[in-house]
Short mmCIF file of C-alpha atoms in Angstrom, two decimals:
data_model
loop_
_atom_site.label_atom_id
_atom_site.label_comp_id
_atom_site.label_asym_id
_atom_site.label_seq_id
_atom_site.Cartn_x
_atom_site.Cartn_y
_atom_site.Cartn_z
CA MET A 1 15.09 44.86 47.52
CA THR A 2 12.23 44.21 45.32
CA ILE A 3 13.64 42.54 42.23
CA ALA A 4 10.30 42.92 39.51
CA LEU A 5 10.69 39.71 37.60
CA GLU A 6 9.54 39.91 33.18
CA ARG A 7 6.30 38.27 33.17
CA PRO A 8 5.62 37.68 28.80
CA GLN A 9 1.82 39.61 28.45
CA GLN A 10 0.69 36.96 25.54
CA ARG A 11 1.33 33.07 25.36
CA SER A 12 4.38 32.43 24.33
CA LYS A 13 4.82 31.19 20.48
CA SER A 14 5.43 27.35 21.81
CA ALA A 15 2.03 27.40 23.46
CA GLN A 16 0.40 28.69 20.11
CA ILE A 17 2.50 26.01 18.31
CA ARG A 18 0.89 23.47 21.10
CA GLU A 19 -2.49 25.07 20.25
CA LYS A 20 -2.36 25.05 16.44
CA LEU A 21 -1.28 21.25 17.13
CA GLY A 22 -4.24 19.92 18.71
CA TYR A 23 -2.48 16.86 20.28
CA PRO A 24 -0.76 16.49 23.93
CA ILE A 25 2.49 17.40 24.23
CA ILE A 26 4.96 14.99 27.30
CA ASP A 27 8.79 15.84 27.62
CA THR A 28 10.38 12.75 29.21
CA ASP A 29 12.91 14.65 31.02
CA VAL A 30 12.89 18.51 32.24
CA HIS A 31 16.29 18.54 34.79
CA THR A 32 15.52 20.35 37.97
CA GLN A 33 17.22 21.00 40.79
CA GLU A 34 15.80 20.27 44.52
CA PHE A 35 16.56 23.20 48.05
CA GLU A 36 20.06 21.42 48.76
CA PRO A 37 19.57 22.63 52.68
CA ALA A 38 15.85 20.87 52.82
CA VAL A 39 16.90 17.39 51.57
CA LEU A 40 19.35 17.44 54.15
CA ASP A 41 16.93 17.31 56.62
CA TYR A 42 15.40 14.23 54.90
CA LEU A 43 18.71 12.55 54.79
CA GLU A 44 19.46 13.24 58.20
CA GLN A 45 15.68 12.06 59.11
CA ILE A 46 16.18 8.78 57.83
CA GLY A 47 19.73 8.35 57.63
CA GLY A 48 21.42 10.04 60.79
CA THR A 49 23.63 12.90 61.37
CA ALA A 50 26.66 11.60 60.06
CA ILE A 51 25.25 10.87 56.87
CA ALA A 52 23.67 13.20 56.05
CA GLU A 53 26.94 15.90 57.18
CA THR A 54 29.43 13.60 54.90
CA PHE A 55 26.63 13.83 51.48
CA LYS A 56 27.30 17.69 52.30
CA GLN A 57 30.83 17.71 51.21
CA HIS A 58 30.22 16.45 48.23
CA LEU A 59 27.69 18.51 46.79
CA PRO A 60 27.26 19.72 43.58
CA GLY A 61 29.34 23.02 44.12
CA SER A 62 31.63 21.14 46.63
CA SER A 63 34.55 20.68 44.78
CA ARG A 64 33.47 17.23 45.41
CA PHE A 65 35.26 16.17 41.69
CA LYS A 66 39.00 14.94 42.03
CA TRP A 67 39.85 17.02 39.23
CA TYR A 68 39.81 20.47 41.22
CA LYS A 69 42.27 19.13 44.15
CA GLN A 70 44.06 18.05 41.65
CA THR A 71 47.94 20.11 40.13
CA TRP A 72 47.96 20.08 36.59
CA GLU A 73 50.71 17.41 36.99
CA GLU A 74 48.90 15.18 39.47
CA ARG A 75 45.52 15.45 36.58
CA PHE A 76 47.92 14.74 33.76
CA ALA A 77 48.91 10.99 35.68
CA TYR A 78 46.51 9.99 37.02
CA ARG A 79 44.46 11.23 34.03
CA SER A 80 41.23 12.71 35.42
CA ASN A 81 38.96 13.95 33.32
CA ARG A 82 37.62 17.10 33.11
CA PRO A 83 33.91 17.08 34.57
CA ASN A 84 31.35 19.49 33.46
CA TRP A 85 30.95 23.87 34.60
CA TRP A 86 28.35 25.72 34.55
CA GLY A 87 25.87 24.00 33.63
CA ARG A 88 22.52 25.74 34.41
CA PRO A 89 20.21 28.38 32.36
CA THR A 90 21.97 31.43 35.05
CA LYS A 91 20.75 34.09 31.95
CA ASN A 92 17.39 34.84 32.97
CA THR A 93 16.74 34.16 36.55
CA LEU A 94 13.13 33.09 36.38
CA ASN A 95 13.76 30.36 34.49
CA LEU A 96 16.38 29.11 36.80
CA ALA A 97 14.00 29.84 39.44
CA THR A 98 11.82 27.30 37.70
CA ILE A 99 13.77 24.66 37.74
CA SER A 100 13.64 25.26 41.34
CA LEU A 101 10.63 24.95 42.78
CA PRO A 102 7.25 23.03 42.08
CA LYS A 103 4.92 25.78 41.70
CA LEU A 104 6.54 28.18 39.71
CA LEU A 105 7.45 25.57 37.41
CA HIS A 106 3.76 24.04 37.48
CA GLU A 107 2.61 27.83 36.19
CA ARG A 108 5.06 28.15 33.31
CA LEU A 109 4.72 24.43 32.26
CA GLN A 110 2.49 24.85 29.44
CA GLU A 111 4.74 28.33 28.57
CA SER A 112 7.45 25.74 26.84
CA GLY A 113 4.19 24.44 24.82
CA THR A 114 4.00 21.07 27.31
CA ASP A 115 1.21 20.07 28.53
CA PHE A 116 3.05 17.00 30.83
CA ALA A 117 6.70 16.26 31.88
CA VAL A 118 8.78 13.20 33.62
CA LEU A 119 11.25 14.89 35.70
CA TYR A 120 14.05 14.74 36.41
CA PRO A 121 15.46 16.34 39.13
CA ASN A 122 19.80 16.38 39.80
CA LEU A 123 20.57 15.17 42.78
CA ALA A 124 18.31 12.53 41.89
CA THR A 125 19.76 11.26 38.73
CA LEU A 126 23.66 10.49 40.81
CA ALA A 127 22.51 9.25 43.72
CA PRO A 128 22.27 5.87 42.62
CA ASN A 129 25.66 5.95 41.21
CA ILE A 130 27.26 6.47 44.92
CA SER A 131 29.83 3.03 45.52
CA ARG A 132 29.40 2.98 48.77
CA GLU A 133 25.77 1.00 50.10
CA GLU A 134 25.82 2.88 53.38
CA MET A 135 25.87 6.14 52.45
CA ARG A 136 23.88 4.88 48.23
CA ARG A 137 21.03 3.93 50.24
CA PRO A 138 19.77 6.20 52.25
CA VAL A 139 20.48 8.73 50.16
CA CYS A 140 18.06 7.32 47.28
CA ARG A 141 15.67 7.38 50.15
CA ALA A 142 15.14 10.68 51.50
CA ILE A 143 15.49 12.06 47.48
CA ASN A 144 12.66 9.70 46.65
CA THR A 145 10.50 11.24 49.90
CA TYR A 146 11.82 14.95 49.11
CA HIS A 147 10.00 14.87 45.66
CA ALA A 148 7.40 12.72 46.29
CA ASP A 149 6.61 15.15 48.63
CA ILE A 150 6.98 18.56 46.97
CA PHE A 151 5.71 17.08 43.69
CA ARG A 152 2.77 15.84 44.57
CA PRO A 153 0.00 18.96 44.76
CA TYR A 154 1.44 19.16 41.56
CA SER A 155 0.50 15.87 40.13
CA ASP A 156 -2.12 16.87 37.32
CA ARG A 157 1.31 18.05 35.00
CA LEU A 158 4.01 17.17 36.69
CA THR A 159 6.12 13.36 37.60
CA PRO A 160 9.38 12.93 39.37
CA ILE A 161 11.46 10.21 38.82
CA ALA A 162 11.98 7.88 42.20
CA ALA A 163 15.85 7.02 41.71
CA ILE A 164 17.03 3.25 42.28
CA PRO A 165 20.33 2.10 43.12
CA MET A 166 20.96 -1.50 40.66
CA HIS A 167 24.40 -2.75 42.26
CA THR A 168 22.47 -5.55 43.52
CA PRO A 169 19.18 -6.77 42.64
CA GLU A 170 17.54 -7.21 46.15
CA GLU A 171 19.14 -3.13 47.13
CA ALA A 172 16.69 -1.96 43.83
CA ILE A 173 13.52 -4.93 44.42
CA GLU A 174 13.41 -3.07 47.94
CA GLU A 175 14.26 0.69 46.73
CA LEU A 176 11.29 0.24 44.22
CA GLU A 177 8.59 -1.20 46.23
CA TYR A 178 9.18 1.29 48.15
CA ALA A 179 9.34 4.16 46.28
CA VAL A 180 5.65 2.96 44.06
CA ASN A 181 4.08 0.89 47.40
CA VAL A 182 4.85 3.90 50.18
CA LEU A 183 5.41 6.90 48.47
CA GLY A 184 3.22 6.73 45.29
CA LEU A 185 5.74 7.04 42.64
CA LYS A 186 5.06 6.44 39.40
CA ALA A 187 7.75 6.58 37.10
CA ILE A 188 11.68 5.36 37.48
CA GLN A 189 15.53 6.00 36.38
CA ILE A 190 18.46 3.66 37.01
CA PRO A 191 21.82 4.19 36.35
CA GLY A 192 22.73 2.56 32.96
CA TYR A 193 25.60 0.36 34.99
CA VAL A 194 27.52 -0.64 37.27
CA ARG A 195 31.21 0.04 37.82
CA ARG A 196 32.85 -3.18 39.13
CA PRO A 197 36.58 -3.97 39.71
CA ILE A 198 38.48 -6.89 37.92
CA PRO A 199 38.94 -9.69 40.51
CA ALA A 200 42.36 -9.97 38.21
CA PHE A 201 43.06 -6.87 39.57
CA GLU A 202 42.43 -6.46 42.90
CA LYS A 203 45.63 -7.63 44.68
CA TYR A 204 47.18 -4.78 43.41
CA GLY A 205 45.44 -2.14 46.18
CA PRO A 206 42.23 -0.42 46.51
CA GLU A 207 43.44 2.89 44.34
CA VAL A 208 44.53 0.90 41.44
CA ALA A 209 41.20 -1.29 42.15
CA ASN A 210 39.51 1.61 41.26
CA GLU A 211 40.47 2.15 38.56
CA VAL A 212 41.02 -1.27 36.44
CA VAL A 213 37.31 -2.15 36.11
CA TRP A 214 34.84 -3.53 34.06
CA ILE A 215 30.96 -1.95 32.94
CA ASP A 216 27.88 -4.11 34.01
CA ASN A 217 25.45 -3.33 32.54
CA PHE A 218 22.70 -5.85 34.80
CA GLY A 219 21.99 -7.76 31.71
CA LEU A 220 24.88 -9.82 29.04
CA ASP A 221 27.73 -11.32 31.47
CA SER A 222 26.63 -9.47 34.18
CA GLN A 223 27.61 -10.30 38.21
CA TYR A 224 23.77 -10.87 39.40
CA ASP A 225 20.53 -12.16 37.40
CA TYR A 226 18.45 -9.08 37.30
CA ASP A 227 15.46 -11.15 36.12
CA PRO A 228 13.58 -11.17 39.27
CA PHE A 229 14.21 -6.96 39.41
CA TRP A 230 13.48 -7.07 35.86
CA ALA A 231 10.55 -8.88 36.98
CA LYS A 232 9.85 -6.85 40.15
CA CYS A 233 9.71 -3.80 37.13
CA VAL A 234 6.72 -6.06 35.37
CA GLU A 235 4.74 -6.48 38.31
CA LEU A 236 4.63 -2.47 39.42
CA LYS A 237 4.41 -1.36 36.14
CA VAL A 238 7.23 1.18 35.85
CA ILE A 239 9.56 1.22 33.15
CA PRO A 240 12.93 1.50 33.69
CA THR A 241 14.42 4.47 31.36
CA THR A 242 18.36 5.39 32.39
CA HIS A 243 20.30 8.75 32.45
CA ALA A 244 23.85 7.35 31.62
CA SER A 245 26.91 8.77 31.26
CA SER A 246 29.83 7.67 30.27
CA GLN A 247 31.98 10.44 30.85
CA GLY A 248 35.57 8.79 33.04
CA TRP A 249 35.74 5.95 29.86
CA THR A 250 38.87 5.12 28.65
CA THR A 251 37.22 7.42 24.69
CA GLN A 252 35.77 10.14 27.31
CA ARG A 253 39.21 11.20 29.65
CA SER A 254 40.36 14.41 28.57
CA VAL A 255 42.22 16.42 31.31
CA THR A 256 41.89 19.23 29.72
CA ASN A 257 38.69 19.61 27.75
CA ALA A 258 35.34 18.56 29.32
CA GLN A 259 33.73 19.79 25.83
CA TYR A 260 34.99 16.59 24.37
CA ASN A 261 34.75 14.54 27.50
CA HIS A 262 30.49 15.52 26.51
CA ILE A 263 29.79 15.21 23.09
CA ASN A 264 28.48 11.23 23.03
CA HIS A 265 28.87 10.36 26.78
CA PHE A 266 25.31 9.61 27.02
CA ALA A 267 24.43 7.99 23.25
CA PHE A 268 27.75 5.85 24.58
CA ALA A 269 26.27 4.51 28.19
CA ALA A 270 22.78 4.32 26.44
CA GLU A 271 23.73 1.85 23.83
CA ALA A 272 26.69 -0.25 26.73
CA PHE A 273 23.13 -0.96 28.37
CA CYS A 274 20.92 -1.40 25.13
CA LYS A 275 23.63 -3.81 23.46
CA SER A 276 23.62 -5.94 27.57
CA LEU A 277 19.44 -6.37 27.39
CA PHE A 278 19.62 -7.51 23.98
CA PHE A 279 22.33 -9.37 23.26
CA GLY A 280 21.93 -10.93 27.43
CA GLY A 281 18.20 -11.80 26.33
CA VAL A 282 16.39 -9.10 29.08
CA THR A 283 13.65 -8.28 26.08
CA ARG A 284 12.92 -11.81 25.32
CA ARG A 285 12.61 -12.88 28.16
CA PHE A 286 9.99 -9.52 29.24
CA PRO A 287 8.45 -9.60 26.24
CA THR A 288 5.91 -6.54 28.04
CA LEU A 289 8.59 -4.17 28.88
CA ARG A 290 10.47 -1.04 27.35
CA PHE A 291 13.23 0.74 28.40
CA ALA A 292 13.81 4.52 27.10
CA PHE A 293 17.39 6.19 27.17
CA LEU A 294 17.54 9.46 27.71
CA GLU A 295 19.42 12.71 26.72
CA GLY A 296 21.84 10.69 24.28
CA GLY A 297 19.58 11.43 20.72
CA SER A 298 17.39 9.10 18.69
CA ALA A 299 20.64 8.23 15.86
CA TRP A 300 23.08 5.94 17.71
CA GLY A 301 19.06 4.17 18.48
CA ALA A 302 19.13 3.96 14.60
CA SER A 303 22.54 3.15 14.06
CA LEU A 304 22.16 0.74 16.30
CA TYR A 305 19.26 -1.16 15.21
CA ALA A 306 20.18 -1.58 11.68
CA ASP A 307 23.77 -2.59 12.95
CA ILE A 308 22.65 -5.92 14.77
CA ILE A 309 20.56 -6.48 11.46
CA TRP A 310 23.80 -6.36 9.59
CA HIS A 311 25.72 -8.57 12.31
CA TRP A 312 22.97 -11.11 12.33
CA GLU A 313 22.80 -11.17 8.59
CA THR A 314 26.85 -11.11 8.20
CA ARG A 315 26.91 -13.58 11.58
CA ASN A 316 24.89 -16.63 12.84
CA LYS A 317 26.05 -19.26 13.05
CA GLN A 318 24.03 -20.83 10.13
CA HIS A 319 26.01 -17.79 7.75
CA LEU A 320 29.50 -18.69 9.75
CA LEU A 321 29.36 -22.53 8.77
CA THR A 322 28.55 -21.82 5.88
CA ASN A 323 31.07 -19.23 4.43
CA ASN A 324 33.47 -18.87 7.71
CA ASN A 325 34.27 -22.59 8.91
CA PRO A 326 38.63 -23.06 8.68
CA THR A 327 37.29 -26.53 7.49
CA LEU A 328 35.91 -25.51 3.98
CA VAL A 329 39.69 -24.25 2.87
CA ASP A 330 39.94 -26.40 -0.12
CA LYS A 331 43.87 -26.83 1.38
CA GLU A 332 45.68 -27.88 -1.88
CA ALA A 333 44.19 -25.55 -3.91
CA LEU A 334 45.16 -23.04 -1.58
CA ALA A 335 48.83 -24.08 -1.98
CA GLU A 336 49.18 -24.81 -5.43
CA LEU A 337 47.54 -20.95 -5.80
CA TYR A 338 50.31 -19.78 -3.17
CA ILE A 339 52.80 -21.99 -5.20
CA ARG A 340 52.11 -19.89 -8.28
CA TYR A 341 51.37 -16.50 -7.61
CA GLY A 342 53.39 -16.31 -4.14
CA GLY A 343 57.67 -16.33 -5.59
CA GLU A 344 59.94 -16.77 -3.21
CA LEU A 345 58.26 -14.98 -0.51
CA VAL A 346 56.83 -18.28 0.12
CA LYS A 347 59.34 -20.41 -1.31
CA GLY A 348 59.95 -23.06 0.80
CA ARG A 349 56.94 -22.18 3.63
CA VAL A 350 54.34 -23.72 1.95
CA ASP A 351 53.09 -25.56 4.92
CA GLN A 352 52.94 -22.73 6.91
CA ILE A 353 49.99 -21.02 4.79
CA GLY A 354 47.28 -21.72 7.87
CA ASP A 355 49.13 -19.55 9.91
CA GLY A 356 49.03 -16.82 7.48
CA LEU A 357 45.50 -16.60 7.10
CA GLY A 358 44.47 -18.16 10.71
CA PHE A 359 42.70 -21.19 9.75
CA HIS A 360 45.16 -22.85 11.78
CA SER A 361 44.65 -20.80 14.82
CA LYS A 362 42.63 -22.23 17.98
CA HIS A 363 40.44 -19.55 17.76
CA PHE A 364 39.01 -19.91 14.70
CA ALA A 365 37.11 -22.55 15.43
CA PRO A 366 35.49 -23.05 18.98
CA GLN A 367 35.30 -26.09 20.76
CA ASP A 368 31.90 -25.73 21.92
CA PRO A 369 29.35 -25.82 18.86
CA GLY A 370 26.93 -22.92 21.01
CA GLN A 371 29.98 -20.42 21.25
CA LEU A 372 29.26 -20.11 16.76
CA ASP A 373 25.23 -18.24 18.11
CA GLU A 374 25.92 -15.24 20.34
CA PHE A 375 22.71 -14.55 19.28
CA GLU A 376 21.47 -17.00 20.44
CA LEU A 377 20.06 -15.44 24.53
CA ALA A 378 18.84 -13.05 22.18
CA GLY A 379 15.77 -15.50 20.67
CA ILE A 380 17.47 -13.90 16.76
CA GLU A 381 16.63 -16.74 14.03
CA LYS A 382 15.75 -14.15 11.10
CA PRO A 383 15.87 -10.42 10.93
CA GLU A 384 12.01 -9.94 12.08
CA ASP A 385 13.11 -11.42 15.81
CA VAL A 386 15.29 -8.43 15.88
CA ARG A 387 12.16 -6.07 15.33
CA ASP A 388 10.59 -7.97 18.09
CA ARG A 389 13.79 -8.23 20.57
CA PHE A 390 14.87 -4.37 20.04
CA TRP A 391 12.53 -2.08 17.82
CA LYS A 392 9.50 -2.92 20.06
CA HIS A 393 11.26 -2.62 23.30
CA PHE A 394 13.77 0.18 23.62
CA TYR A 395 13.01 4.34 23.47
CA PHE A 396 14.75 7.54 22.92
CA GLY A 397 15.15 10.68 24.69
CA THR A 398 16.23 13.45 22.17
CA GLU A 399 16.42 17.51 23.01
CA SER A 400 13.63 19.61 20.73
CA ASP A 401 16.87 20.81 18.49
CA ASP A 402 18.02 17.96 18.24
CA THR A 403 18.06 17.73 14.34
CA ARG A 404 19.54 14.17 14.33
CA VAL A 405 16.50 12.35 15.01
CA ALA A 406 16.47 13.36 11.51
CA HIS A 407 17.80 9.19 11.11
CA ALA A 408 15.20 8.17 13.51
CA PHE A 409 12.28 8.96 11.94
CA ASN A 410 13.70 8.51 8.06
CA ARG A 411 11.82 5.15 7.61
CA ALA A 412 13.38 5.02 3.55
CA ALA A 413 16.86 3.66 5.61
CA ASN A 414 15.96 2.30 8.93
CA PRO A 415 14.86 -1.57 8.86
CA PHE A 416 11.06 -2.95 8.14
CA GLY A 417 11.18 0.49 7.39
CA ASP A 418 10.19 1.14 10.83
CA ARG A 419 10.41 5.16 12.99
CA VAL A 420 12.62 4.42 15.68
CA LYS A 421 11.18 5.33 18.52
CA ALA A 422 12.38 8.83 19.69
CA PHE A 423 10.59 11.07 21.64
CA LEU A 424 10.86 13.79 22.79
CA GLY A 425 13.21 14.78 26.41
CA SER A 426 14.40 18.82 26.36
CA ASP A 427 16.66 18.74 28.62
CA ALA A 428 14.89 21.51 30.13
CA GLY A 429 16.51 23.22 32.64
CA HIS A 430 20.09 22.66 32.05
CA TRP A 431 22.75 24.74 29.91
CA ASP A 432 21.83 23.85 26.66
CA VAL A 433 17.96 25.46 27.09
CA PRO A 434 18.80 28.42 28.12
CA ASP A 435 14.61 29.69 26.74
CA ILE A 436 12.99 26.75 28.89
CA THR A 437 9.93 28.36 27.02
CA ALA A 438 11.48 27.42 22.98
CA VAL A 439 10.68 23.99 23.77
CA THR A 440 8.03 22.92 21.34
CA ALA A 441 9.00 25.98 18.55
CA ASN A 442 12.47 24.52 18.89
CA ALA A 443 10.86 21.53 16.89
CA TYR A 444 8.10 22.38 15.09
CA SER A 445 11.10 24.68 13.52
CA MET A 446 12.29 20.57 12.79
CA VAL A 447 9.37 19.93 10.61
CA GLU A 448 8.85 24.29 9.20
CA ARG A 449 12.69 23.23 7.94
CA GLY A 450 11.77 19.66 6.71
CA ILE A 451 13.69 17.29 8.45
CA ILE A 452 10.95 15.47 9.17
CA THR A 453 7.68 15.43 9.32
CA GLU A 454 3.82 16.50 10.46
CA GLU A 455 3.54 13.13 11.37
CA ASP A 456 6.73 12.00 12.17
CA LEU A 457 5.79 15.28 14.85
CA GLN A 458 3.06 13.58 16.77
CA TYR A 459 4.83 10.57 16.96
CA PHE A 460 8.23 12.50 18.40
CA LEU A 461 6.08 14.37 20.57
CA SER A 462 2.89 12.31 21.50
CA ILE A 463 2.50 9.37 20.21
CA HIS A 464 5.41 7.71 21.21
CA PRO A 465 5.42 9.10 25.07
CA LEU A 466 2.10 8.26 24.96
CA GLU A 467 2.19 4.22 24.03
CA LEU A 468 5.17 4.07 26.67
CA TYR A 469 4.21 5.31 29.09
CA THR A 470 0.69 2.90 28.76
CA SER A 471 3.06 0.03 27.69
CA LEU A 472 3.01 -1.55 31.15
CA ASN A 473 -0.05 1.20 33.27
CA ARG A 474 -2.69 2.24 31.68
CA ASP A 475 -3.90 4.58 34.51
CA PHE A 476 -0.42 6.47 33.91
CA PHE A 477 -1.69 9.25 32.78
CA LYS A 478 -4.87 9.37 35.38
CA GLY A 479 -5.72 12.08 36.49
CA THR A 480 -3.60 14.06 35.17
CA ALA A 481 -3.97 16.92 32.35
CA VAL A 482 -3.27 14.41 29.23
CA GLU A 483 -5.65 12.00 30.80
CA LYS A 484 -8.28 12.33 28.30
CA ALA A 485 -5.77 12.20 25.08
CA ALA A 486 -4.38 8.95 26.76
CA ASP A 487 -7.80 7.41 27.13
CA GLU A 488 -8.43 7.87 23.20
CA TYR A 489 -4.63 6.84 22.07
CA LEU A 490 -4.89 3.62 24.23
CA GLY A 491 -8.79 3.01 23.00
CA SER A 492 -7.20 3.64 19.10
CA ARG A 493 -4.66 0.63 20.00
CA GLU A 494 -7.48 -2.52 20.96
#
């Protein structure tokens, strides 16, 4: 039977808007689906038959989530979070095929108004999170090789990310060097964290240790020094991006409701990673390195930017010593006030006043004066330093219909009148983008509704992604459909 697929007889609304705007549109988060039999061929060649067969049993759609294998009693007993389901747009067969066939995606990309796209294939976003090293390493290598091969003929408009595992700096560097130097990939994705067992609970056995974990975000309090990896990113001119999920964390653990678990889960994971990089001093030690957080929106980035400055203003070392130091208390005057106004409540117990207010507690007086300055690693001595360590370094992938981007572009409210660096990450290929040709039209509708300005839109669709991807690699867009625009952008900044 031959299936006739209806193709539009005229250009899409997004393509028409793109022509009207007159500048290139770069989508930083298009999701594609691998052809799994071919991936398994690559994996068998790289990892062997046993690894390929084991991985096959854990592919999406194979009920890999323990939730599906449990009874309702077991789900509640283990508080197993309900996973996402029905994640692909299936009504339009042409759109469904587009996300899995590179040639078709390349042919149709401009129908969405997009000139160039960074691709986040489904298995590539999952591979670095595999816990077993003997499975994780070959899967990442096979998936990266597969994507480099199938998208190479379409590099003028499409570039896939390389999946970089981060359980140790050594494995991250090894896979990064292979992906860039051997496979020729120029965009990467790292997990936003690694779940590590808390040592004190390992004595209770692997089942407990697997649940009682801490989140290692590679910056603050990390198990390893990841500076060699960040340095390698700078050397190889690649931008670390992350697409991390927090589903299954304490606040994303509904047994029955996947939407409860899904809402804001990307933002929660991204914020944890972002704070770790900032407070761990990564952005201070690597002033040229930028980071991008995908699919969590940008409202949380605007909030965090302002919140860090507010915390510094109220919790910096000098402010604490001047306003919160327990030695500043005039104990005689305080006792007099308690005697005058406390009545029977404090009668005979005036000597215990400090216990009630807390200034007798040891935790109010750190023995090491260095403990007072929790902004020291980040190198913050004034609010402008937060701008240098945060605003200049972090970019926030935002879907084309996410009206919360207004917070990122609210220059009247943001510190220093900044536009927080939100940029288009459409999430095309997933359930929330039923029509992949509507991406640019959705974004432009925010201008039509007065949510953002025309100027904001250009930063969102073009300037911020150009800025991000050329920050280390001026040739990132060389040989692509946006090469000329990238050269003009770089020339304007010189």
